[in-house]
Short mmCIF file of C-alpha atoms in Angstrom, two decimals:
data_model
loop_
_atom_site.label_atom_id
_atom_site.label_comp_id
_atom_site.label_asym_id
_atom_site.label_seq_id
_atom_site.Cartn_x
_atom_site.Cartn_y
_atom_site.Cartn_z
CA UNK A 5 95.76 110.62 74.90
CA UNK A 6 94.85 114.29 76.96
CA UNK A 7 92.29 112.59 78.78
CA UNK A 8 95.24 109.54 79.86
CA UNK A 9 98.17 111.94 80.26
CA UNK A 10 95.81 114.26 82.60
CA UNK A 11 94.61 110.68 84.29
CA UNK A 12 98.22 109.71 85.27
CA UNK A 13 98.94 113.23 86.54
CA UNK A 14 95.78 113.19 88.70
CA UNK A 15 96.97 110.09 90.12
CA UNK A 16 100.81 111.82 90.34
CA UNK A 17 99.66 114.13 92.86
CA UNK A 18 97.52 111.87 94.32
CA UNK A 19 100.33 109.83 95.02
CA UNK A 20 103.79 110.60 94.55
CA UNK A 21 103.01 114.79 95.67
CA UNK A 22 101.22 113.08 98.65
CA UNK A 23 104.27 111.14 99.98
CA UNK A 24 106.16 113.99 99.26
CA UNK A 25 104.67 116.67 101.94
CA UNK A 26 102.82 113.85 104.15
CA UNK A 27 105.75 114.25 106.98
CA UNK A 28 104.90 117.92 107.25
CA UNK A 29 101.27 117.21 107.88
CA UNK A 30 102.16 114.20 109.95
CA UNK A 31 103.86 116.04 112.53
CA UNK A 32 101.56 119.49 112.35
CA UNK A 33 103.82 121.50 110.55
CA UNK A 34 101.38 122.16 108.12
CA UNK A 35 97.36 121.35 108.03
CA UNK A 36 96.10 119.17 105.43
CA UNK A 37 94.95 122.18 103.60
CA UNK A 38 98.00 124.17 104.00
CA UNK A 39 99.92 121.26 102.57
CA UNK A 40 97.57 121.22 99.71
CA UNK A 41 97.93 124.87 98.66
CA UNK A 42 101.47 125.23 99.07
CA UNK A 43 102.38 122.34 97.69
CA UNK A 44 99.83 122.61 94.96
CA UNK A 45 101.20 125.98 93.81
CA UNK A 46 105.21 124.60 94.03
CA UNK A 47 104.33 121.53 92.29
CA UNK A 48 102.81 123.56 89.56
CA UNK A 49 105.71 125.95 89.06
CA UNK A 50 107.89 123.21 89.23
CA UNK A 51 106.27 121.40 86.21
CA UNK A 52 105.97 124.77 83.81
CA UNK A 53 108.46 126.39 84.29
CA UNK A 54 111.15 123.58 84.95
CA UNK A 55 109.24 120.54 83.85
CA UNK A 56 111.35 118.44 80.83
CA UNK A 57 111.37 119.92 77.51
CA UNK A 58 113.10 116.66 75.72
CA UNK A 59 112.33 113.92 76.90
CA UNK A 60 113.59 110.08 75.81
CA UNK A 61 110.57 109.03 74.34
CA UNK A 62 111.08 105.29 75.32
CA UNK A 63 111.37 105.94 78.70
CA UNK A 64 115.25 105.31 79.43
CA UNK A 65 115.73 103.08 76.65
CA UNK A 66 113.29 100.47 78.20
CA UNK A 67 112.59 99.39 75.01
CA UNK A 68 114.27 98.46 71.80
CA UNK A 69 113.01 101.27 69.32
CA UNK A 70 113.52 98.70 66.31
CA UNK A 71 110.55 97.24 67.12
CA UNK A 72 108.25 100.82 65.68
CA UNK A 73 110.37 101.50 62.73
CA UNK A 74 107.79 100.03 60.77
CA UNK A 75 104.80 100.02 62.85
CA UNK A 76 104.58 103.76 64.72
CA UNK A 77 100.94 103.31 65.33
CA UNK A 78 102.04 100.12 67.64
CA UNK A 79 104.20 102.79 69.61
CA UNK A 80 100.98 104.79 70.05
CA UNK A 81 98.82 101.91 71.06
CA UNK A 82 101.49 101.10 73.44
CA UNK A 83 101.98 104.21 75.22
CA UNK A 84 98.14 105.00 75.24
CA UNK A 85 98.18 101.43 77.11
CA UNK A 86 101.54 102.37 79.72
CA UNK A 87 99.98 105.73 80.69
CA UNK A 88 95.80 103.81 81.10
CA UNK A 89 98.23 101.22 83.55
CA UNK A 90 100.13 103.52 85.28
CA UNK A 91 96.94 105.67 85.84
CA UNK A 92 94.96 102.64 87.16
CA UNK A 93 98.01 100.84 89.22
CA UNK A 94 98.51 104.49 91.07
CA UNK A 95 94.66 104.86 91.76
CA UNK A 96 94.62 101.76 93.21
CA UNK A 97 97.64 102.17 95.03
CA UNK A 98 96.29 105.54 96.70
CA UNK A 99 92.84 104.11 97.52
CA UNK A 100 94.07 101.83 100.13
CA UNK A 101 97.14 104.74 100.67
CA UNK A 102 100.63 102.92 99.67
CA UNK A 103 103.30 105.43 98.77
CA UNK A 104 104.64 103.85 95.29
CA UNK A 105 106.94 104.61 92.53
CA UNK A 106 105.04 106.42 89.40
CA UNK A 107 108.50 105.95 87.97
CA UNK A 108 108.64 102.16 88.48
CA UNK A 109 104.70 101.90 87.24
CA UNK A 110 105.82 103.40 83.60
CA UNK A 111 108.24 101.30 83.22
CA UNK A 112 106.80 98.40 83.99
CA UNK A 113 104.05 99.42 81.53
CA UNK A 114 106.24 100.12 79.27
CA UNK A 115 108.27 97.06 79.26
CA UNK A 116 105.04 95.22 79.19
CA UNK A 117 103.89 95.84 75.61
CA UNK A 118 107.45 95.74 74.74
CA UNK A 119 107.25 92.18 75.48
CA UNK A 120 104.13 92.29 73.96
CA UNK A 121 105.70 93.18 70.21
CA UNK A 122 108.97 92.16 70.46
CA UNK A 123 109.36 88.78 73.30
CA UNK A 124 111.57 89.70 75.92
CA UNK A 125 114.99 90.09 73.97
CA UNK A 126 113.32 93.13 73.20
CA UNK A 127 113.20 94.53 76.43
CA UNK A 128 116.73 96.41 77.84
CA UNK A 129 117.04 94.31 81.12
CA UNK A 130 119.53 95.87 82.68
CA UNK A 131 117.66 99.19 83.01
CA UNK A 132 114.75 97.24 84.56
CA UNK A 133 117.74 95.90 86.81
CA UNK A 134 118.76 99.26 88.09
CA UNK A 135 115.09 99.86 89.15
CA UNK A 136 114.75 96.89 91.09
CA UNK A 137 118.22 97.67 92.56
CA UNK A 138 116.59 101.03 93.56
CA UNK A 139 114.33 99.35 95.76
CA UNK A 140 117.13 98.21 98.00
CA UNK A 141 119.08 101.63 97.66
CA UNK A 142 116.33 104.45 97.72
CA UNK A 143 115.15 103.00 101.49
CA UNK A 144 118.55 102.09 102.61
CA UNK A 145 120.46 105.47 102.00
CA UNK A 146 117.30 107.46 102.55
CA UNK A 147 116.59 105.55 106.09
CA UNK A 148 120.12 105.91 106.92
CA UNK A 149 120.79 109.80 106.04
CA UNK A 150 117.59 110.52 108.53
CA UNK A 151 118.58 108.16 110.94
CA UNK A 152 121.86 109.66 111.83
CA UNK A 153 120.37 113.04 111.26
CA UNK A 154 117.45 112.75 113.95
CA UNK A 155 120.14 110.83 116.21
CA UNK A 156 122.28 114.00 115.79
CA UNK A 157 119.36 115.86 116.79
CA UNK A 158 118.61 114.35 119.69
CA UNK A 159 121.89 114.23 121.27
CA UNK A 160 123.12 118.14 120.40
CA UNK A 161 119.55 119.48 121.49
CA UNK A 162 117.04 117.55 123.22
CA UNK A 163 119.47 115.21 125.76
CA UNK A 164 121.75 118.38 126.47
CA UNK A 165 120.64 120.13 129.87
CA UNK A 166 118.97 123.45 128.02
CA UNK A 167 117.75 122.06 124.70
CA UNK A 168 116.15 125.46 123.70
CA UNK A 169 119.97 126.75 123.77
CA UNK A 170 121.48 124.22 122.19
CA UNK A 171 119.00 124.98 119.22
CA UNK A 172 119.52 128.04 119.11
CA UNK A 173 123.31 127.45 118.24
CA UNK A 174 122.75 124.23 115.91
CA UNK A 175 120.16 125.61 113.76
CA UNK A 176 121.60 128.11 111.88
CA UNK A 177 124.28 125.31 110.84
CA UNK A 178 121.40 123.18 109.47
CA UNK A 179 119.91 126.62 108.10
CA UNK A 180 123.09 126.71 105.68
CA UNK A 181 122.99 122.95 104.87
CA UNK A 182 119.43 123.09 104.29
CA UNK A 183 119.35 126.09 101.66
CA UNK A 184 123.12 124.54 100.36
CA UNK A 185 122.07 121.32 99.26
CA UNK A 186 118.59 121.91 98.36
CA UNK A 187 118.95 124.65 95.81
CA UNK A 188 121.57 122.34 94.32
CA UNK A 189 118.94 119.95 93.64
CA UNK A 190 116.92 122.51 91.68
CA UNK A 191 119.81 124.39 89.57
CA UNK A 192 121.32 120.99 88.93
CA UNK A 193 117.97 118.89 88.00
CA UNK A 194 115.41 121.95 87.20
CA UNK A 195 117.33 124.80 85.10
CA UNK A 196 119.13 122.04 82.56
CA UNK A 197 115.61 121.58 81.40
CA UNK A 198 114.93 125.25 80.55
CA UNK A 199 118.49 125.29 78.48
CA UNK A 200 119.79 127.03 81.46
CA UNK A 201 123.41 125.38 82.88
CA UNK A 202 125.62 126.76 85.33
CA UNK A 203 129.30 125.46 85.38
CA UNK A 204 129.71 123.20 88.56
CA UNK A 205 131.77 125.99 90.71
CA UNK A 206 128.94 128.73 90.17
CA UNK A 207 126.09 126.39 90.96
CA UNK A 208 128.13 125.90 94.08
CA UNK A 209 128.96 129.52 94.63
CA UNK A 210 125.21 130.15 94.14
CA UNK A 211 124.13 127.72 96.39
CA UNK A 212 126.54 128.86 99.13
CA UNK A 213 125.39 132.17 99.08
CA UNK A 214 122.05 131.58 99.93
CA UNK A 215 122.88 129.37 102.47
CA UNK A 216 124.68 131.93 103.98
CA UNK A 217 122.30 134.70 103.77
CA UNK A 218 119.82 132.42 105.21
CA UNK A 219 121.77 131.66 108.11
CA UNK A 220 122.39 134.58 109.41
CA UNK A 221 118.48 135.62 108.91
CA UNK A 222 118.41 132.45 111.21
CA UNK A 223 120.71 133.61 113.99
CA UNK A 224 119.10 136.96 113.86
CA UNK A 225 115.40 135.56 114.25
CA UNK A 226 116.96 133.12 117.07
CA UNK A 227 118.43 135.80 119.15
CA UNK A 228 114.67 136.73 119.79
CA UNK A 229 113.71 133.81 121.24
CA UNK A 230 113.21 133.97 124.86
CA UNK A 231 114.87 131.19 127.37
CA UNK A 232 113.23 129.62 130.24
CA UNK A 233 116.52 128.15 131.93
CA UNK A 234 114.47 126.30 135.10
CA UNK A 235 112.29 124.03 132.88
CA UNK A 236 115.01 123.15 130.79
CA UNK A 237 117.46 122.38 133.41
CA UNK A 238 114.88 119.99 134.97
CA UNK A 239 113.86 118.23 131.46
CA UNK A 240 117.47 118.02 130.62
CA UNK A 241 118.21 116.30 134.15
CA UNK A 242 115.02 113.57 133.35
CA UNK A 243 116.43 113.05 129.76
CA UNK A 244 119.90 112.43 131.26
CA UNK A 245 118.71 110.29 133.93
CA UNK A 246 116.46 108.26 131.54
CA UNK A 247 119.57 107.29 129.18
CA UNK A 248 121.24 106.44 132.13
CA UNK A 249 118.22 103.87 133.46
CA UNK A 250 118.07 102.56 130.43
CA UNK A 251 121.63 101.54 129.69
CA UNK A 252 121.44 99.64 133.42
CA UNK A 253 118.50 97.84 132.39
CA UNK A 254 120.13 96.24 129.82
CA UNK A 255 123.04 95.84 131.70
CA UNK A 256 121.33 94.03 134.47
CA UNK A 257 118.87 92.07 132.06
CA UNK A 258 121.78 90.59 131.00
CA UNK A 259 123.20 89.16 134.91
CA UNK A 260 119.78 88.17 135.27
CA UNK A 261 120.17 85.99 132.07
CA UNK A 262 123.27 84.94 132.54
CA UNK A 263 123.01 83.88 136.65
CA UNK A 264 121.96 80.77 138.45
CA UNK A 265 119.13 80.86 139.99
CA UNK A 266 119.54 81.36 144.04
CA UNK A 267 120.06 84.38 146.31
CA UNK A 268 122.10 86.09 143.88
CA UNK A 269 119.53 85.94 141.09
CA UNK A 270 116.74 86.63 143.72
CA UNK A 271 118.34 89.92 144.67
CA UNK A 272 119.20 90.75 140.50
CA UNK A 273 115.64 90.55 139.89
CA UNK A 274 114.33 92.18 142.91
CA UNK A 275 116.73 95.06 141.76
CA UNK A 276 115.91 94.69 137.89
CA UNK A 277 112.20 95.31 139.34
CA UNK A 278 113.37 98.70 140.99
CA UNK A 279 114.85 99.73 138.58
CA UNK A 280 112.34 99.06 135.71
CA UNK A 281 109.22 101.23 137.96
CA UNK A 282 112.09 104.67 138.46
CA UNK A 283 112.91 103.92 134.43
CA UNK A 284 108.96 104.52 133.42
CA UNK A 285 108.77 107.18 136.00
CA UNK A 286 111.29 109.05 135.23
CA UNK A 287 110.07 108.47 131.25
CA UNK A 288 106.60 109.86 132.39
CA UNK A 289 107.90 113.01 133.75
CA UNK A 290 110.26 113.61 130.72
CA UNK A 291 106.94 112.69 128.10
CA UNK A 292 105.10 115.27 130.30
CA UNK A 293 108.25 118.14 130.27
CA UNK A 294 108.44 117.04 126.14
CA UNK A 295 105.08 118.70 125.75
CA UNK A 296 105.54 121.88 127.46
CA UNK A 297 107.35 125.12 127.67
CA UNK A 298 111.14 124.50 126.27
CA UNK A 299 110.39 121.54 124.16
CA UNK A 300 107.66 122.65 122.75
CA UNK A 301 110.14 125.89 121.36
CA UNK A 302 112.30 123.51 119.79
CA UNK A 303 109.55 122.06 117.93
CA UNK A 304 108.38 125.13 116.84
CA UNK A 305 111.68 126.46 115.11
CA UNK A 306 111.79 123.22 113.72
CA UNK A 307 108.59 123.50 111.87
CA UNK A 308 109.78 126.16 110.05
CA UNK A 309 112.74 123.96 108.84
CA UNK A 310 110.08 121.36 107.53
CA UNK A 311 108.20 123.64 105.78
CA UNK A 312 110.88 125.06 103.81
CA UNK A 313 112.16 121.56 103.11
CA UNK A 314 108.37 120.25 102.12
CA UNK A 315 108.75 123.79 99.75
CA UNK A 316 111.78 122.26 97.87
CA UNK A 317 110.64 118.57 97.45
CA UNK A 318 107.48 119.71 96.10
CA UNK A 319 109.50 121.68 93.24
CA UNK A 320 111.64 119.25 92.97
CA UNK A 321 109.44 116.78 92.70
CA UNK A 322 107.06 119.04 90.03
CA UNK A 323 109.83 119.96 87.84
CA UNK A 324 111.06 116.05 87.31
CA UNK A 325 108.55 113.86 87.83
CA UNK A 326 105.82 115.13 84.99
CA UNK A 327 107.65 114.09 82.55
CA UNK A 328 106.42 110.56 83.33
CA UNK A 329 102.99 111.36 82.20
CA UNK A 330 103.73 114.22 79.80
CA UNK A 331 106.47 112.74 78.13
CA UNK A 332 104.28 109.23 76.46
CA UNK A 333 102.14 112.08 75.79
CA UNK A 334 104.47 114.51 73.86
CA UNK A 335 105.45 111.42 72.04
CA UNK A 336 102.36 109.99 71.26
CA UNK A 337 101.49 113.52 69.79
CA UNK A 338 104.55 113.38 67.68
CA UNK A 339 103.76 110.06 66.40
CA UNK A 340 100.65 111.01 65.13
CA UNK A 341 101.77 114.40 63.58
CA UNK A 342 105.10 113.57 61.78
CA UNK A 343 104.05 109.61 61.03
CA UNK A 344 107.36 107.74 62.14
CA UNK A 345 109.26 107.84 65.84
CA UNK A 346 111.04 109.96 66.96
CA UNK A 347 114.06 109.59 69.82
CA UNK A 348 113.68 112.78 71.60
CA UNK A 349 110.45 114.51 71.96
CA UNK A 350 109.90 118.30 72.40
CA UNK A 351 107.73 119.08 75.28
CA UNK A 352 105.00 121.94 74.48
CA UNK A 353 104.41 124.32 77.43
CA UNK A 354 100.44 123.70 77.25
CA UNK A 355 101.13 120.10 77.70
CA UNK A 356 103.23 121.23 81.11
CA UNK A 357 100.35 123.32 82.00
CA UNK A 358 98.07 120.12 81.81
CA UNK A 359 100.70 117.98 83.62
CA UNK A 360 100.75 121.06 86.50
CA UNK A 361 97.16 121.20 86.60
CA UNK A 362 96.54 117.56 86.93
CA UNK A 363 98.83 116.56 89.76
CA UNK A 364 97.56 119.83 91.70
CA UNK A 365 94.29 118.04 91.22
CA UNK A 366 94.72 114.67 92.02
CA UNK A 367 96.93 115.96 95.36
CA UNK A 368 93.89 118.27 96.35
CA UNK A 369 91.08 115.77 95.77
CA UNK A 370 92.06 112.12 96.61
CA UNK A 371 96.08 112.85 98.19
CA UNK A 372 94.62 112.71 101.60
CA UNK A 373 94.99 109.00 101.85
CA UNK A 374 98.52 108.76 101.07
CA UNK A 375 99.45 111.52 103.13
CA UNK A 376 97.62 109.72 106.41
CA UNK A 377 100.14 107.10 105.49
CA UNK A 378 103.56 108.40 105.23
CA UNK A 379 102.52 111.61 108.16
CA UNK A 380 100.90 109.07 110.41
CA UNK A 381 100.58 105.59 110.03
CA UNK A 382 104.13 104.73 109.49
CA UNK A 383 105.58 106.34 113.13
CA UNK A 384 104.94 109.05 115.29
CA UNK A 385 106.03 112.00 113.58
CA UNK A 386 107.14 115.97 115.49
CA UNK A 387 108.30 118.94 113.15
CA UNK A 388 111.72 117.62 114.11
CA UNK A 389 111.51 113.84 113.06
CA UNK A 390 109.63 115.82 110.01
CA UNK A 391 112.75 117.58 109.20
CA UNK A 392 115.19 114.56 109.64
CA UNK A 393 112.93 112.54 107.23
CA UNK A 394 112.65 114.90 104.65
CA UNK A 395 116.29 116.62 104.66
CA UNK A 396 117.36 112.83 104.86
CA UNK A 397 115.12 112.06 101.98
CA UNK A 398 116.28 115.31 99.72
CA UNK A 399 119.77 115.16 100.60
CA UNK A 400 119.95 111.30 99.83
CA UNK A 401 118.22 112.27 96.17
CA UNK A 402 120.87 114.77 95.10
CA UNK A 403 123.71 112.75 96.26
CA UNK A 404 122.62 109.73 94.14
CA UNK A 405 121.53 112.01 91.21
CA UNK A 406 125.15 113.20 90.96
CA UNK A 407 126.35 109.56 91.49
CA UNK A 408 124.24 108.33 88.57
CA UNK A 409 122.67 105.62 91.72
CA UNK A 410 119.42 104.31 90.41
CA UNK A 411 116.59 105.92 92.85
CA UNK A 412 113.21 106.67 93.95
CA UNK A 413 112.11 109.46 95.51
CA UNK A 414 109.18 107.87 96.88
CA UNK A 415 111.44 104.88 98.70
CA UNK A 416 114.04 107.14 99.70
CA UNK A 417 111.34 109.47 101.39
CA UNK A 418 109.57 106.71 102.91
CA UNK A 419 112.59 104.85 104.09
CA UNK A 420 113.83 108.00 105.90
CA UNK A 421 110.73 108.29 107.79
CA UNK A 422 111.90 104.67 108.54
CA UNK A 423 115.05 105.25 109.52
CA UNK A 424 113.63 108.20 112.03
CA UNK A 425 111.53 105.78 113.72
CA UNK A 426 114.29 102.61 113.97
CA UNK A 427 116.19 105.68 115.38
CA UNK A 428 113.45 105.23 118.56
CA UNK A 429 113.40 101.80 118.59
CA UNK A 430 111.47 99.04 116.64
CA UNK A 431 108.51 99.63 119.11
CA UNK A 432 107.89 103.07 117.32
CA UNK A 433 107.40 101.26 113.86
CA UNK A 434 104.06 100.07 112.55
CA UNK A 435 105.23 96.89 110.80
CA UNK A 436 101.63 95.95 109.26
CA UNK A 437 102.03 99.54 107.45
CA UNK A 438 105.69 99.11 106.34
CA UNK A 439 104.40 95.15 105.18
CA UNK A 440 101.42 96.64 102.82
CA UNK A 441 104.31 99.35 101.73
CA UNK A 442 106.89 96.80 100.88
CA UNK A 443 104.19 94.70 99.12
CA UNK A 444 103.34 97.25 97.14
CA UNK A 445 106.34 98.44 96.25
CA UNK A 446 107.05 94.96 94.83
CA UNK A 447 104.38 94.35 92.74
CA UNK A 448 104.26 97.82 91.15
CA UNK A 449 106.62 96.64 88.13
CA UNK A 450 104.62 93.16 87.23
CA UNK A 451 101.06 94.79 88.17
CA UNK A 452 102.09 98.24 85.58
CA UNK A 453 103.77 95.08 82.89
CA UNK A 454 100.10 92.91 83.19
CA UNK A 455 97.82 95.46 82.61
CA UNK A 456 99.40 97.14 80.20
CA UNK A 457 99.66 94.21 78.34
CA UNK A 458 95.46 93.61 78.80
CA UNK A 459 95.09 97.71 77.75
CA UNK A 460 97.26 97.15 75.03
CA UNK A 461 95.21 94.69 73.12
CA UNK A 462 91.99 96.26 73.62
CA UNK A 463 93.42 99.52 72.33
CA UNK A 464 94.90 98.01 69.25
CA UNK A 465 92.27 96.23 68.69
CA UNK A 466 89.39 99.08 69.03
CA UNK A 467 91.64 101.34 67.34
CA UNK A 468 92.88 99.16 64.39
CA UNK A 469 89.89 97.60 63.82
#
């Protein structure tokens, strides 16, 4: 049971820490080993000191707990099988690099020897049916959230005529969201587990306050970063000029469509053809201005924004997610020692400390893969689309936490780096990644139910034999 529960949190960090801060390597806000050691040591705090004490030992109520009243051991064999599928689904999953749902592997495994001992009356279907809802709504709200984030982005700084300016009077706005919202998620999801609870108006208070503090560090660390108005006038001119080409290219695509052919058509296309060679010149010189000088300021008080939101979802993420591996194995333990089932299960803080250590593990040795997925194989990602994704992704988590929404961190994160790239068109989206991500993502339930079904009879039977 140590060696399966350690297992499954190697493959945690492999996978699920790995989506988590892929963005910020993605888009250079961090290097691969930065990413590792800071997220490493947040992940780790986040799962000992905030990581679930109690626990629901049947993971949600997946399963009927009927079915062990009489047979425990079967409860043991079973979980010892959930936590050897999850383990191997996630290793496989992070060997050819798709971002899936440890919480939808468990499950699955869990349901499978449910159905295994009881048929599937057994089996609580319409929990399983808010997980497969989640599918639809992690991605969707997620995607969304960053989409309109980036867009607001891009219009308030980058397409306004000194971009450097404009950020300097945005930012400390999304300096206050940024440490509002994200300390929420960790004094409403992390403390609760400690026995720690805030009424609702002093979380709120709390979280205010350091937003505000924080913001007006921001504004004091902005006013000492130096302008250059010429370069930004000129890239804010191109970027101006380009929207403008590209709305008449539509607009004349369609005339050309829609016109007989003849003189009149002739002369469309002859001007469609104009138009189309200043459009990519224009776009040249603003790709070349987008590199340099102004720009490249932006980008660089943005990747402070990313790190500090990579910071947060690796706590987060620490503090709520080990219980997935750590939780089978508190029960399991319990099991064993008091010989009947228990409901709720009392964490014990070495078993955190071996949850900690094993997804700092598995992120440092095989998280690499994953992380060249979500940072770089998905779209083209800058500290800024970074920070959309990810404030899209953690803002979209807490909302649906306090809406009691069925949701996965992994989708939501992955469908807000989505939703950043649909926000540059469908050209700047790998669709043969996002296919292998969707596939995945489907199959994660049945392939965690089928071989925990196969584990679970070898178990039993080398165990009870």
């Amino acid at each position: 049971a140590l060696l399966l529960g350690f297992y499954v949190c190697w493959n945690i960090g492999a996978n699920d820490v790995a989506n988590a801060i892929g963005t910020s390597v993605g888009s250079g806000a961090l290097t691969l080993k930065q990413a590792v050691i800071l997220a490493g040591i947040l992940e780790f705090c986040g799962a000992y000191f905030f990581g679930g004490n109690v626990t629901e030992t049947l993971e949600s109520g997946i399963v009927n707990p009927e079915l062990f009243s009489q047979h425990p051991m079967d409860f043991v064999y079973g979980m010892l099988a959930a936590l050897l599928a999850t383990g191997v689904w996630l290793q496989i999953a992070s060997f050819f690099g798709w971002p899936v749902s440890t919480t939808h592997s468990i499950v699955g495994a869990v349901a499978g020897f449910g159905i295994v001992l009881g048929g599937v009356d057994a089996i609580h279907w319409a929990e399983v049916g808010s997980i497969v809802a989640s599918w639809v709504i992690s991605p969707l709200l997620g995607g969304g959230l960053a989409y309109f984030i980036f867009v607001f982005l891009r219009s308030k700084i980058f397409y306004t005529s000194n971009p450097l300016h404009s950020a300097k009077k945005v930012t400390p706005y999304l300096v206050f969201l940024l440490f509002f919202l994200l300390p929420l998620i960790i004094l409403f999801n992390g403390l609760k587990n400690i026995g720690l609870h805030f009424p609702v108006f002093a979380t709120i208070g709390i979280a205010i306050g350091i937003g505000l503090l924080m913001a007006l560090l921001s504004l004091y660390f902005l006013t000492k970063v130096k302008e250059e108005k010429k370069e930004s006038e000129s890239g804010g001119q191109n970027i101006q000029v380009s929207i403008g080409l590209k709305k008449a290219l539509r607009h004349l695509q369609r005339v050309e469509a829609t016109s007989d052919l003849g003189p009149l058509h002739d002369k469309v296309h002859s001007l469609l053809k104009d138009v189309e060679e200043l459009s990519n010149t224009v776009e040249q010189k603003k790709s070349y201005l987008s590199q340099s000088g102004e720009y490249c300021q932006v980008e660089k008080i943005f990747v402070w924004l990313q790190i500090v939101t990579a910071c947060f979802m690796a706590f987060a993420h620490g503090s709520n997610d080990v219980a997935n591996a750590i939780g089978p194995l508190a029960a399991i333990f319990n099991v064993i020692k008091n010989k009947t089932l228990l409901l709720t299960t009392t964490v014990p803080h070495w078993m955190l400390v071996l949850g900690g250590v094993g997804i700092v593990f598995g992120l440092a040795t095989w998280g690499w893969r994953v992380i060249e997925t979500v940072g770089k194989r998905i779209t083209e990602l800058t500290p800024t689309r970074g920070f959309a994704a990810e404030f899209g992704a953690a803002t979209t988590v807490l909302l649906a936490s306090k809406l009691g929404l069925p949701i996965s961190t992994t989708h939501t994160l992955v469908g807000a780096v989505l939703g950043v790239g649909f926000a540059r068109g469908i050209g700047a989206i790998n669709l043969n990644t996002i296919r292998d991500i969707l596939l995945a993502w489907i199959i994660t339930v049945p392939a965690g139910t089928a071989l925990a079904v196969i584990f679970f009879y070898i178990i039993r039977a080398i165990f009870s034999g």
